[in-house]
Tab-separated table of C-alpha atoms in Angstrom:
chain	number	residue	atom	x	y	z
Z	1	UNK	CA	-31.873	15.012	15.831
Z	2	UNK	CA	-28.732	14.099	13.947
Z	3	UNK	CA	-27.517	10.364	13.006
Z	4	UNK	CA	-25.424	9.200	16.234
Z	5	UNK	CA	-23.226	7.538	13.656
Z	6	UNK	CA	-21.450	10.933	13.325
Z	7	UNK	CA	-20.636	10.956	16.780
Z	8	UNK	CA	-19.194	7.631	16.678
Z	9	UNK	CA	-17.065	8.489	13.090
Z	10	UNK	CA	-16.055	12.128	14.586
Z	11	UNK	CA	-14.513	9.899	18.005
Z	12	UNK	CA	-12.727	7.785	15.514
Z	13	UNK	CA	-11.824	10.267	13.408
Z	14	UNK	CA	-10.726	12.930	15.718
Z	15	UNK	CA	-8.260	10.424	17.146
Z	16	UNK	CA	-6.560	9.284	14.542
Z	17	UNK	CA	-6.448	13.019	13.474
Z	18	UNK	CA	-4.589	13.924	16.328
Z	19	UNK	CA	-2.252	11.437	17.244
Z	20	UNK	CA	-0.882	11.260	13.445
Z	21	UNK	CA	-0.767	15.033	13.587
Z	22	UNK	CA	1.494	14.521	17.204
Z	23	UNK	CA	3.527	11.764	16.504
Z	24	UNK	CA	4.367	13.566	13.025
Z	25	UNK	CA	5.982	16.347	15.266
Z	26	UNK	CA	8.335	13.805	15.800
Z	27	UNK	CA	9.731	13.033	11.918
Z	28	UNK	CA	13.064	13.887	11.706
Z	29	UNK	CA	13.732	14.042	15.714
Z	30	UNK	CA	12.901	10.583	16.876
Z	31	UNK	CA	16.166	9.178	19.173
Z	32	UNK	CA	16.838	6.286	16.292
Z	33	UNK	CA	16.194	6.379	12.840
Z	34	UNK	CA	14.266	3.222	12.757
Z	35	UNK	CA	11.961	5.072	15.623
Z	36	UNK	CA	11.623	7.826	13.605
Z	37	UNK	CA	10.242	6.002	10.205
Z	38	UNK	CA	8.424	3.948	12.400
Z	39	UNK	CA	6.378	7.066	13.879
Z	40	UNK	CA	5.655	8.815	10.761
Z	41	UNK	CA	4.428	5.510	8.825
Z	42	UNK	CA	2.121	5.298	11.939
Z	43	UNK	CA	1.143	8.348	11.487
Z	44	UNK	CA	0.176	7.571	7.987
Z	45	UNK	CA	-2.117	4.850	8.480
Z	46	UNK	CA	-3.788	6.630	11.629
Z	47	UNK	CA	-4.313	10.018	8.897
Z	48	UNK	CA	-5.547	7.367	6.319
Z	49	UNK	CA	-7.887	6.010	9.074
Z	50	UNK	CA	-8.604	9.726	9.938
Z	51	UNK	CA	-9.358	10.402	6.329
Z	52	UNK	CA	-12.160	7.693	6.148
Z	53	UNK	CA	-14.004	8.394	9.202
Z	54	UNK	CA	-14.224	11.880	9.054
Z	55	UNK	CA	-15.391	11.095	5.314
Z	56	UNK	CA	-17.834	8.921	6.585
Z	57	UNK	CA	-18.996	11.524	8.880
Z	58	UNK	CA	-19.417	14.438	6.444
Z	59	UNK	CA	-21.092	11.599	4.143
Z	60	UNK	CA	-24.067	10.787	6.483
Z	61	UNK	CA	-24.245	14.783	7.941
Z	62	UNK	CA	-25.330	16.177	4.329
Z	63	UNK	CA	-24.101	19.275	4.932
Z	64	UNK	CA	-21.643	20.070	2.099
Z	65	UNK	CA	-18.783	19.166	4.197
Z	66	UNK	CA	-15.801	16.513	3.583
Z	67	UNK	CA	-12.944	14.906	5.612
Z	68	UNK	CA	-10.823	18.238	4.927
Z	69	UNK	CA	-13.485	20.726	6.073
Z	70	UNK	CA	-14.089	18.562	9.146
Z	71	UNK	CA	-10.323	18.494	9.893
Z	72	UNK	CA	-9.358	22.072	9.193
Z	73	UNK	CA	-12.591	24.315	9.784
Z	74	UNK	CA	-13.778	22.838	13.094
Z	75	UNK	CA	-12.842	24.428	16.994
Z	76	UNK	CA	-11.743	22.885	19.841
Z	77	UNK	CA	-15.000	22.239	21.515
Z	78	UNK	CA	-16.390	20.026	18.371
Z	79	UNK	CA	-13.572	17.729	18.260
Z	80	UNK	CA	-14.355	14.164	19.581
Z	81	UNK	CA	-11.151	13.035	20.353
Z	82	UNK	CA	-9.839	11.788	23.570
Z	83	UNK	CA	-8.093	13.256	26.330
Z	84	UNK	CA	-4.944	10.888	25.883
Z	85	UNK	CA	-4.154	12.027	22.364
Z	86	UNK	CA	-3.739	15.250	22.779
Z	87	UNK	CA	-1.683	14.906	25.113
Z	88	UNK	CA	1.850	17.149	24.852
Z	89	UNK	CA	5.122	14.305	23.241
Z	90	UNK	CA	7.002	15.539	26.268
Z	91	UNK	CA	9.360	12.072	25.502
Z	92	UNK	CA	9.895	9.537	23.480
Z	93	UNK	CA	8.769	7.946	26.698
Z	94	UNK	CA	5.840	9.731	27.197
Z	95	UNK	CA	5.184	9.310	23.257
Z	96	UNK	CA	5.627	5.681	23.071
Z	97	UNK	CA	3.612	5.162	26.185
Z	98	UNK	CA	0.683	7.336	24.471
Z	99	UNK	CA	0.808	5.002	21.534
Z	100	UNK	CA	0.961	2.258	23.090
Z	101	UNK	CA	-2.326	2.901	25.666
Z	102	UNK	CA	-3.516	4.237	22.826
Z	103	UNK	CA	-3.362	0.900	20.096
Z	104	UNK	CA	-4.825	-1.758	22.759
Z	105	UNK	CA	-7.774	0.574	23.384
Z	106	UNK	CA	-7.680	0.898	19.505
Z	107	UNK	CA	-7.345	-2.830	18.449
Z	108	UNK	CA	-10.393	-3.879	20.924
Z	109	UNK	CA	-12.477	-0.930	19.674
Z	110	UNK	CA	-11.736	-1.991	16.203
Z	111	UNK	CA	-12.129	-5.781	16.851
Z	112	UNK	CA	-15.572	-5.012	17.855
Z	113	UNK	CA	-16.795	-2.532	15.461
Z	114	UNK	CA	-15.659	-4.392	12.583
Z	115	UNK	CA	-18.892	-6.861	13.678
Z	116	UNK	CA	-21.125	-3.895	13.438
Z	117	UNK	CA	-24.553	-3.557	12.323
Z	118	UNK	CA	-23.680	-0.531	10.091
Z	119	UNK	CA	-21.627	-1.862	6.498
Z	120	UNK	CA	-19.844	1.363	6.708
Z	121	UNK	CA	-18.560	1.233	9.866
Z	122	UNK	CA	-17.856	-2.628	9.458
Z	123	UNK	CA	-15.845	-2.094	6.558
Z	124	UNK	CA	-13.459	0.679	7.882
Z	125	UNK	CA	-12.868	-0.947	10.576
Z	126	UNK	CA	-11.871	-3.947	9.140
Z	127	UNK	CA	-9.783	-2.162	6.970
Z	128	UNK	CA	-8.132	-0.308	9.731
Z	129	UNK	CA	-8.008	-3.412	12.018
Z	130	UNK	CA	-5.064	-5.290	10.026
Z	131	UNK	CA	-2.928	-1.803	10.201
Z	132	UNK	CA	-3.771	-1.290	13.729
Z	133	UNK	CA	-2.567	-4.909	14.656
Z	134	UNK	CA	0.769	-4.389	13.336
Z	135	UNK	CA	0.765	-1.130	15.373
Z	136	UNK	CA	0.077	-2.703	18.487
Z	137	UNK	CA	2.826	-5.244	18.221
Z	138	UNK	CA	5.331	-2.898	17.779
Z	139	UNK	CA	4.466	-0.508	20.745
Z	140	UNK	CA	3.623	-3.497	23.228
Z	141	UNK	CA	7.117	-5.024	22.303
Z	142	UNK	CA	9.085	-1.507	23.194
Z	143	UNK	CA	7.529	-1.075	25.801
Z	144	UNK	CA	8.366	-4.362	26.928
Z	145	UNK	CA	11.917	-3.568	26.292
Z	146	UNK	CA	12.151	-0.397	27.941
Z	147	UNK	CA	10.303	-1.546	30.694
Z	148	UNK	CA	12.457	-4.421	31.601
Z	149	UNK	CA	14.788	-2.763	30.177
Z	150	UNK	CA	17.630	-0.223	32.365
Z	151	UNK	CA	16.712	1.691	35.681
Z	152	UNK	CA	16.626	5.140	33.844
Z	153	UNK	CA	14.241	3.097	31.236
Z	154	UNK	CA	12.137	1.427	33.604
Z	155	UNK	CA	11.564	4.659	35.725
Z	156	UNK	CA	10.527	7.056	32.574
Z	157	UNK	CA	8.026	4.575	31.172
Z	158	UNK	CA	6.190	3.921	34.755
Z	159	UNK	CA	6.359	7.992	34.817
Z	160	UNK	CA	4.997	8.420	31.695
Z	161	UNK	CA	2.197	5.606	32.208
Z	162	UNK	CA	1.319	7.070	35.643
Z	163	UNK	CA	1.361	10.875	33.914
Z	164	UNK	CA	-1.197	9.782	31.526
Z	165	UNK	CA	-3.181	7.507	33.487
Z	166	UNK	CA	-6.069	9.545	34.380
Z	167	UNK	CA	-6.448	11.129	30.653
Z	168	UNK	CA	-6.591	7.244	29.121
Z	169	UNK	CA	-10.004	6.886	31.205
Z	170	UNK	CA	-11.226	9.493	28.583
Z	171	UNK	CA	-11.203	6.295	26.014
Z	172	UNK	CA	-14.201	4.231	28.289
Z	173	UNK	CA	-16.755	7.836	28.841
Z	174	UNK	CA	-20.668	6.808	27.342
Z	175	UNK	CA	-22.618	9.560	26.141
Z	176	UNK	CA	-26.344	9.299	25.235
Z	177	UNK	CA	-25.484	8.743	21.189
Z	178	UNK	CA	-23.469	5.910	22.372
Z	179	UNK	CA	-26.917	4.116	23.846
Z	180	UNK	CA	-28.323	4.786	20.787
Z	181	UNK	CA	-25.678	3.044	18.877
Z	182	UNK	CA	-25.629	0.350	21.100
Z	183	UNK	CA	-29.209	0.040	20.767
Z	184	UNK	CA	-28.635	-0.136	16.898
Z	185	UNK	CA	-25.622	-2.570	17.526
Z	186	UNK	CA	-23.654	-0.158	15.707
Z	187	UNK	CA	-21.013	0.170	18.194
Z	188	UNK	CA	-20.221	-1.220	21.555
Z	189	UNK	CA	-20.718	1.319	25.083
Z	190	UNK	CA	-17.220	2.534	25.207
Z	191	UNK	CA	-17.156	1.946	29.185
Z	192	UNK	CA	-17.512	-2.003	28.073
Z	193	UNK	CA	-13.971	-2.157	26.764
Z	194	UNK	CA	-12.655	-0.961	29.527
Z	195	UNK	CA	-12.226	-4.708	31.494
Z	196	UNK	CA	-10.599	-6.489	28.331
Z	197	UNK	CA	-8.298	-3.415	27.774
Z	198	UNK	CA	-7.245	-3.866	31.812
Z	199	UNK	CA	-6.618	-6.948	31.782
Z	200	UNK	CA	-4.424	-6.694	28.640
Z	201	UNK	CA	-2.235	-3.681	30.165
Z	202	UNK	CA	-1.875	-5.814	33.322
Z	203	UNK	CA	-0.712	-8.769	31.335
Z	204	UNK	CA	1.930	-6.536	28.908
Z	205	UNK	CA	2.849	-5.590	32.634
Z	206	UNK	CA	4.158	-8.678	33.976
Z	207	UNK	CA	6.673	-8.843	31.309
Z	208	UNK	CA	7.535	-5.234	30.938
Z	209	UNK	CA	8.016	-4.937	35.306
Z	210	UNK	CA	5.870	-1.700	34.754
Z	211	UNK	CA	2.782	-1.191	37.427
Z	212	UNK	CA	-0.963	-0.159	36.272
Z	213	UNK	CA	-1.914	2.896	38.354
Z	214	UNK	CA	-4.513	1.532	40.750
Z	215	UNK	CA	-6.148	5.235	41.075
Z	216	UNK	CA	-9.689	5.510	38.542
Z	217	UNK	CA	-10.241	9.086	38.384
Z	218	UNK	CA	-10.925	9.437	34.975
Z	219	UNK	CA	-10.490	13.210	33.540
Z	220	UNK	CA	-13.715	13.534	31.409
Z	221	UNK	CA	-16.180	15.471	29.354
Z	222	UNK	CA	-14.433	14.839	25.801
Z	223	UNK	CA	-17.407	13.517	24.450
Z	224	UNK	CA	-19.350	16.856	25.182
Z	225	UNK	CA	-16.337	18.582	23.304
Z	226	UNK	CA	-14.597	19.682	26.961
Z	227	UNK	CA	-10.758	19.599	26.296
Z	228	UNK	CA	-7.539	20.330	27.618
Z	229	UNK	CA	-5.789	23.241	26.688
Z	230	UNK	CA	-3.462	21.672	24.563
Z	231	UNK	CA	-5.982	21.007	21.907
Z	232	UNK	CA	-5.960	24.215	20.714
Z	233	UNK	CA	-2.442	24.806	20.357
Z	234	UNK	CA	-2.388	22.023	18.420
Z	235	UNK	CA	-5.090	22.669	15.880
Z	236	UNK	CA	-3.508	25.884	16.162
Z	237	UNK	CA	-0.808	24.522	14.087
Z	238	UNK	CA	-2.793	21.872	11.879
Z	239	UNK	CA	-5.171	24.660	11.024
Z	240	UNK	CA	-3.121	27.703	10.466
Z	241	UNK	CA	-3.138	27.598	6.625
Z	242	UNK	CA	-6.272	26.489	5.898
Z	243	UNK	CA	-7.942	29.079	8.150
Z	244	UNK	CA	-5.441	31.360	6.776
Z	245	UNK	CA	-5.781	31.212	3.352
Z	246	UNK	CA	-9.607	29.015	2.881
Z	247	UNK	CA	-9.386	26.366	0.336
Z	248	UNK	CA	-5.899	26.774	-0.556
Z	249	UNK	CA	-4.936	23.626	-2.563
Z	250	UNK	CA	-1.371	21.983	-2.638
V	1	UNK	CA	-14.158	-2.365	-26.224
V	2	UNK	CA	-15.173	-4.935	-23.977
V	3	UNK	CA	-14.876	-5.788	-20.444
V	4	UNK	CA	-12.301	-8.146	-20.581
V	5	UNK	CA	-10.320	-5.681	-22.855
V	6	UNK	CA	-10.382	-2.968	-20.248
V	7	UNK	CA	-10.154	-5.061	-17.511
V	8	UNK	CA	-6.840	-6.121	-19.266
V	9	UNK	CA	-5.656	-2.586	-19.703
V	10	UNK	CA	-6.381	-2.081	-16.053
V	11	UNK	CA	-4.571	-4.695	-14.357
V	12	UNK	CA	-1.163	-4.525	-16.657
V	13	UNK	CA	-0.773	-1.054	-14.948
V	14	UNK	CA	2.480	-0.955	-12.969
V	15	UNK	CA	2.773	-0.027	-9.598
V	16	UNK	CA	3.912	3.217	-9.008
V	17	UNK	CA	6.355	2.323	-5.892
V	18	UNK	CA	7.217	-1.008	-7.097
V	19	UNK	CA	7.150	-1.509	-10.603
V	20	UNK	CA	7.766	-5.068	-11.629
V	21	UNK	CA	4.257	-5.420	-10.038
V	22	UNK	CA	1.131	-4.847	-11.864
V	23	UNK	CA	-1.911	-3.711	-10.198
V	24	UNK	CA	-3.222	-7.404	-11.317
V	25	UNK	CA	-0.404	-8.811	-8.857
V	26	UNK	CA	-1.085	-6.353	-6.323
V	27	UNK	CA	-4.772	-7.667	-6.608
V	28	UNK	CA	-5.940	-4.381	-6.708
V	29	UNK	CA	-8.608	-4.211	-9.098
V	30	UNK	CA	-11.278	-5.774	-7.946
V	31	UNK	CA	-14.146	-5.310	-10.567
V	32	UNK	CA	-14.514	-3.517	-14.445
V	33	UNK	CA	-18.331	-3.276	-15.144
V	34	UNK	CA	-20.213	-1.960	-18.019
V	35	UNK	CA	-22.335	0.825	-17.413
V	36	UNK	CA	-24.313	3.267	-19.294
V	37	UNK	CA	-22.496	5.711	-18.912
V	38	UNK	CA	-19.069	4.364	-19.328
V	39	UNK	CA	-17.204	1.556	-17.376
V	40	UNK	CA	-17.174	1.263	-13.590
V	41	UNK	CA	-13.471	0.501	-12.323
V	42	UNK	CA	-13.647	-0.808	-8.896
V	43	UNK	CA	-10.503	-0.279	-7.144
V	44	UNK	CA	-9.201	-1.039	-3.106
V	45	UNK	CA	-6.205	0.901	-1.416
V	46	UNK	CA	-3.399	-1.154	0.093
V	47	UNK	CA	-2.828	0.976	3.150
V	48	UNK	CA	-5.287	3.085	4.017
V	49	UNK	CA	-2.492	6.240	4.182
V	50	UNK	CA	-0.566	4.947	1.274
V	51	UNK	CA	0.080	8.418	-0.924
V	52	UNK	CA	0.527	5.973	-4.016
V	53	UNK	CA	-3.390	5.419	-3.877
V	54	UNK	CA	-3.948	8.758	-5.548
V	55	UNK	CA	-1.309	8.086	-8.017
V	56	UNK	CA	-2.915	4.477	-8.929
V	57	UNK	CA	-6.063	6.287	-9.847
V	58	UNK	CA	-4.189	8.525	-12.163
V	59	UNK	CA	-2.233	5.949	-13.572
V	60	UNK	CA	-5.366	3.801	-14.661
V	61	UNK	CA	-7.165	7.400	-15.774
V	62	UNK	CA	-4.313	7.554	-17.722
V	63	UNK	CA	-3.839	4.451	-19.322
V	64	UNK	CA	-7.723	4.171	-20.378
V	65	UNK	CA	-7.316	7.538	-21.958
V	66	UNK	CA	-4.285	6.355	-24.277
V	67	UNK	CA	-6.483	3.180	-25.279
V	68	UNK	CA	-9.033	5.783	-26.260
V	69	UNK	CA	-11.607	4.897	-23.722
V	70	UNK	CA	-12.418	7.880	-22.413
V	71	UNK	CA	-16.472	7.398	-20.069
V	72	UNK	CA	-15.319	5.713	-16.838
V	73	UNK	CA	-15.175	6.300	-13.647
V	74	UNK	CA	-13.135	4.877	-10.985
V	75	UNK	CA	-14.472	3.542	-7.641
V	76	UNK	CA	-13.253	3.182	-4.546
V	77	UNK	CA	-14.031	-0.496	-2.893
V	78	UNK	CA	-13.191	-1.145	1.311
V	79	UNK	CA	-14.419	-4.751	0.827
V	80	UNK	CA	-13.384	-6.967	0.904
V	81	UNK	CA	-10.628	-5.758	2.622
V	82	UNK	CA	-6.858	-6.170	0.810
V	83	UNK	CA	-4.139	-8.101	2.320
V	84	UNK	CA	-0.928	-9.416	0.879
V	85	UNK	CA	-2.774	-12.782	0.546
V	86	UNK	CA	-4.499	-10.992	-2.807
V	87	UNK	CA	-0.977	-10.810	-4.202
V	88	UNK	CA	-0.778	-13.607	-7.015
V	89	UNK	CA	1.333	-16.260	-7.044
V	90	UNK	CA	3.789	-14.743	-9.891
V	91	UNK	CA	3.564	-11.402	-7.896
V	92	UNK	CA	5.650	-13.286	-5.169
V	93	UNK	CA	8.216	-14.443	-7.781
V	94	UNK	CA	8.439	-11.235	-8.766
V	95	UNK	CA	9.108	-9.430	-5.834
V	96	UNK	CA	11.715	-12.214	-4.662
V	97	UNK	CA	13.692	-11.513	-8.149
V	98	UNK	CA	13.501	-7.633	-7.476
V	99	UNK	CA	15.187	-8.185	-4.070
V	100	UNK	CA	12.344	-7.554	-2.046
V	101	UNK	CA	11.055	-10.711	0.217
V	102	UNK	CA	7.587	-11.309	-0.295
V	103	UNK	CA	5.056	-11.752	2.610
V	104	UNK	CA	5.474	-14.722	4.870
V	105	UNK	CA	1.732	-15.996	6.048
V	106	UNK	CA	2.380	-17.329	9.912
V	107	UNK	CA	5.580	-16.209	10.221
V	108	UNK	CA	7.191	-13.351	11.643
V	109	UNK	CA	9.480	-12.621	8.830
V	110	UNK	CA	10.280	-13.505	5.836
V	111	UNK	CA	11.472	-17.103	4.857
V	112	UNK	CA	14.602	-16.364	3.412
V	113	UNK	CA	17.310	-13.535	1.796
V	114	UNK	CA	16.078	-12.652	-1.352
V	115	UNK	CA	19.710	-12.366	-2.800
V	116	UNK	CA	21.564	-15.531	-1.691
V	117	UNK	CA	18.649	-17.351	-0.205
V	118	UNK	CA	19.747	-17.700	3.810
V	119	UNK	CA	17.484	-18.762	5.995
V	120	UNK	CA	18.899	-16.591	8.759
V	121	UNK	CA	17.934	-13.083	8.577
V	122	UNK	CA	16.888	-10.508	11.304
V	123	UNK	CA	14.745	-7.498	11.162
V	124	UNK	CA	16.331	-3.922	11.561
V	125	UNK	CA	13.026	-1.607	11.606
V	126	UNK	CA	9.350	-2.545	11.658
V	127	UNK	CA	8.987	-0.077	9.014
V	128	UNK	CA	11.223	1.053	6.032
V	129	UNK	CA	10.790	3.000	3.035
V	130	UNK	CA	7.058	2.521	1.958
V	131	UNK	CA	3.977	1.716	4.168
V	132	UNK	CA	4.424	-2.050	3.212
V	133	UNK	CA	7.268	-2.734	3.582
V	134	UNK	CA	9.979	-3.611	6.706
V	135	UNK	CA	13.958	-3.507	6.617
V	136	UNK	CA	15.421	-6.743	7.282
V	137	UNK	CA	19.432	-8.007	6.641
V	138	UNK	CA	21.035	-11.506	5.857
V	139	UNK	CA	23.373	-12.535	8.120
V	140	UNK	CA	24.517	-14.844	6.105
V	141	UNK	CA	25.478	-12.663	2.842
V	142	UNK	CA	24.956	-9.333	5.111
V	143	UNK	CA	22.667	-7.504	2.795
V	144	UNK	CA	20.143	-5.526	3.932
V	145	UNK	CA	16.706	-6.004	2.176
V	146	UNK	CA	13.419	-4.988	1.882
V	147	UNK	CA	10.457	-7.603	3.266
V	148	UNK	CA	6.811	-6.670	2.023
V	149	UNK	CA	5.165	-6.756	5.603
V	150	UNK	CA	2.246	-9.271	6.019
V	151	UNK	CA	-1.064	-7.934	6.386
């Protein structure tokens, strides 16, 4: 049986992966400039955060692989990743909203991993944490803004937020490794965050006038490697040279 | 060549993005140890993304080469994690007389204008030109400047 501590690096991994490789789509299209720097540096740390889990992951798997192989050279059905990430920009609405369901879930995950059992997944975490907190700020306080901010504002972020609703569930789904882990005290059960992460939206919500969707059906099966169809047009794009041309260097 | 001597070499490197700071300001280099095969350089990234990380390695390769040391290795270190509190004191007075504001501890900004010293400055963009750094302006002088976020 393989470590479970791949599991948990390929989850971490594979969204950082995908969001930097999404909100990069944006770079050079964003509606303000200071939008637009601000979603590519983003995108830097998360690939930087990408870059060290996925290393971790090839590390402990022995198999000859590294973070590049693991990025490039893998289908849609071994990705870890949750549904919310890959979900299409659409907006900057729908983009913003992504990142910001996407950094409290983050944040908490991060807060309690960097307590882990495992020194390896203590210490990237850590590392990541004091990125990740800056990111957080920044989303919760636009979408603050725009939430309270005009009708047309307030209307396209409670869209987007009720759009993506049932994908951020994806986030809180256990699988057997993650017992294991837990076990270990290598990571928390990912459906434990999901109270603290409520109760965070709901309080970002009383200042932004936006409304958490009451509904919990949760689109699943990302842990088993069950996607939606975007996934693979977007490693379609991230792939494309690298399956193209194997081990093509810069 | 002892340890001291490289360590020396090491940490008078100059950043690559900002270049009145050394990577012994940046606190960067966080161990030189003799080994048998050469010296150990133990090294932490400031931002985990940062694309000058690479070029810091290559820099130090480089500058151990041209002192004729040529067994070492370089090492990656997570922890203890870097923040801007491992930037020295005389790193701080060097940014401020390069026109960059250096990190603030508690605040949300940076104390004052680096040019004429105004208290009363606003932020234009969480982010600016490098992963550390944020674009503020003085209202008072109406210069916009860099501020080296606080991690």
């Amino acid at each position: 049986m393989s470590d479970p501590r791949i599991h948990l690096a390929l989850r971490m991994g594979d969204n950082s992966l995908i969001l930097a490789q999404q909100n990069s789509k944006w770079c050079g299209h964003a509606p303000t400039l200071e939008e637009d720097i601000a979603l590519a540096n983003v995108s830097l740390d998360l690939m930087g955060h990408a870059q060290m889990w996925l290393g971790f992951a090839a590390e402990i798997e022995c198999e000859g692989r590294n973070a590049d192989t693991l990025a490039f050279f893998r289908d849609t059905e071994e990705f870890r990743n949750s549904l919310l990430v890959e979900r299409p920009n659409v907006d900057f609405a729908t983009t913003l909203m992504r990142q910001y369901l996407f950094d409290v879930w983050h944040l908490e995950q991060l807060l309690l991993l960097s307590q882990s059992s495992d020194t390896l997944v203590a210490e990237i975490s850590q590392k990541a944490l004091v990125e990740v907190r800056y990111h957080r700020e920044r989303s919760q306080s636009l979408v603050i803004r725009l939430g309270d901010g005009t009708i047309d504002s307030h209307n396209r972020m409670q869209e987007a937020l009720n759009a993506l609703w049932s994908y951020f569930g994806s986030f809180f789904e256990d699988s057997k490794d993650d017992e294991l882990l837990f076990d270990l005290q290598t990571s928390p059960m990912p459906s434990s965050l999901y109270p603290s992460v409520l109760e965070q939206l709901n309080q970002d919500c009383v200042l932004s006038t936006l409304k958490t969707p009451e509904s919990e059906f949760w689109q699943k099966g990302a842990v088993q490697g069950h996607h939606t169809e975007n996934l693979g047009y977007i490693l379609a794009e991230m792939q494309y040279l690298q399956r193209t041309y194997p081990n093509s260097k810069w | 060549m002892d340890v001291l001597t490289v360590k020396s070499i090491v940490e008078s490197v100059p950043d690559p993005e900002i270049p009145v700071l050394t990577l012994g300001d940046l606190g960067v280099i966080r161990g030189v140890h003799e080994r048998d095969d050469g010296f150990e350089i133990h090294v932490t990234p400031t931002y985990s993304g940062c694309p000058a990380t690479r070029v810091i390695n290559e820099m130090i390769s480089e500058a151990l080469l041209s002192a004729h040391i040529e067994k070492f290795t370089i090492k990656k270190v997570l922890s203890p994690v870097w923040s801007t509190q491992w930037i020295s004191e005389s790193g701080k007075a060097k940014l401020e007389e390069y026109g960059i504001a250096p990190p603030n501890p508690g605040a949300k900004g940076p104390k004052s204008c680096p040019q004429c010293k105004s208290t009363r400055v606003s932020e234009i963009s969480a982010f600016g030109s490098t992963p550390c750094q944020a674009l503020w302006r003085c209202q008072e002088c109406l210069e916009p400047f860099n501020y080296f976020k606080c991690l």
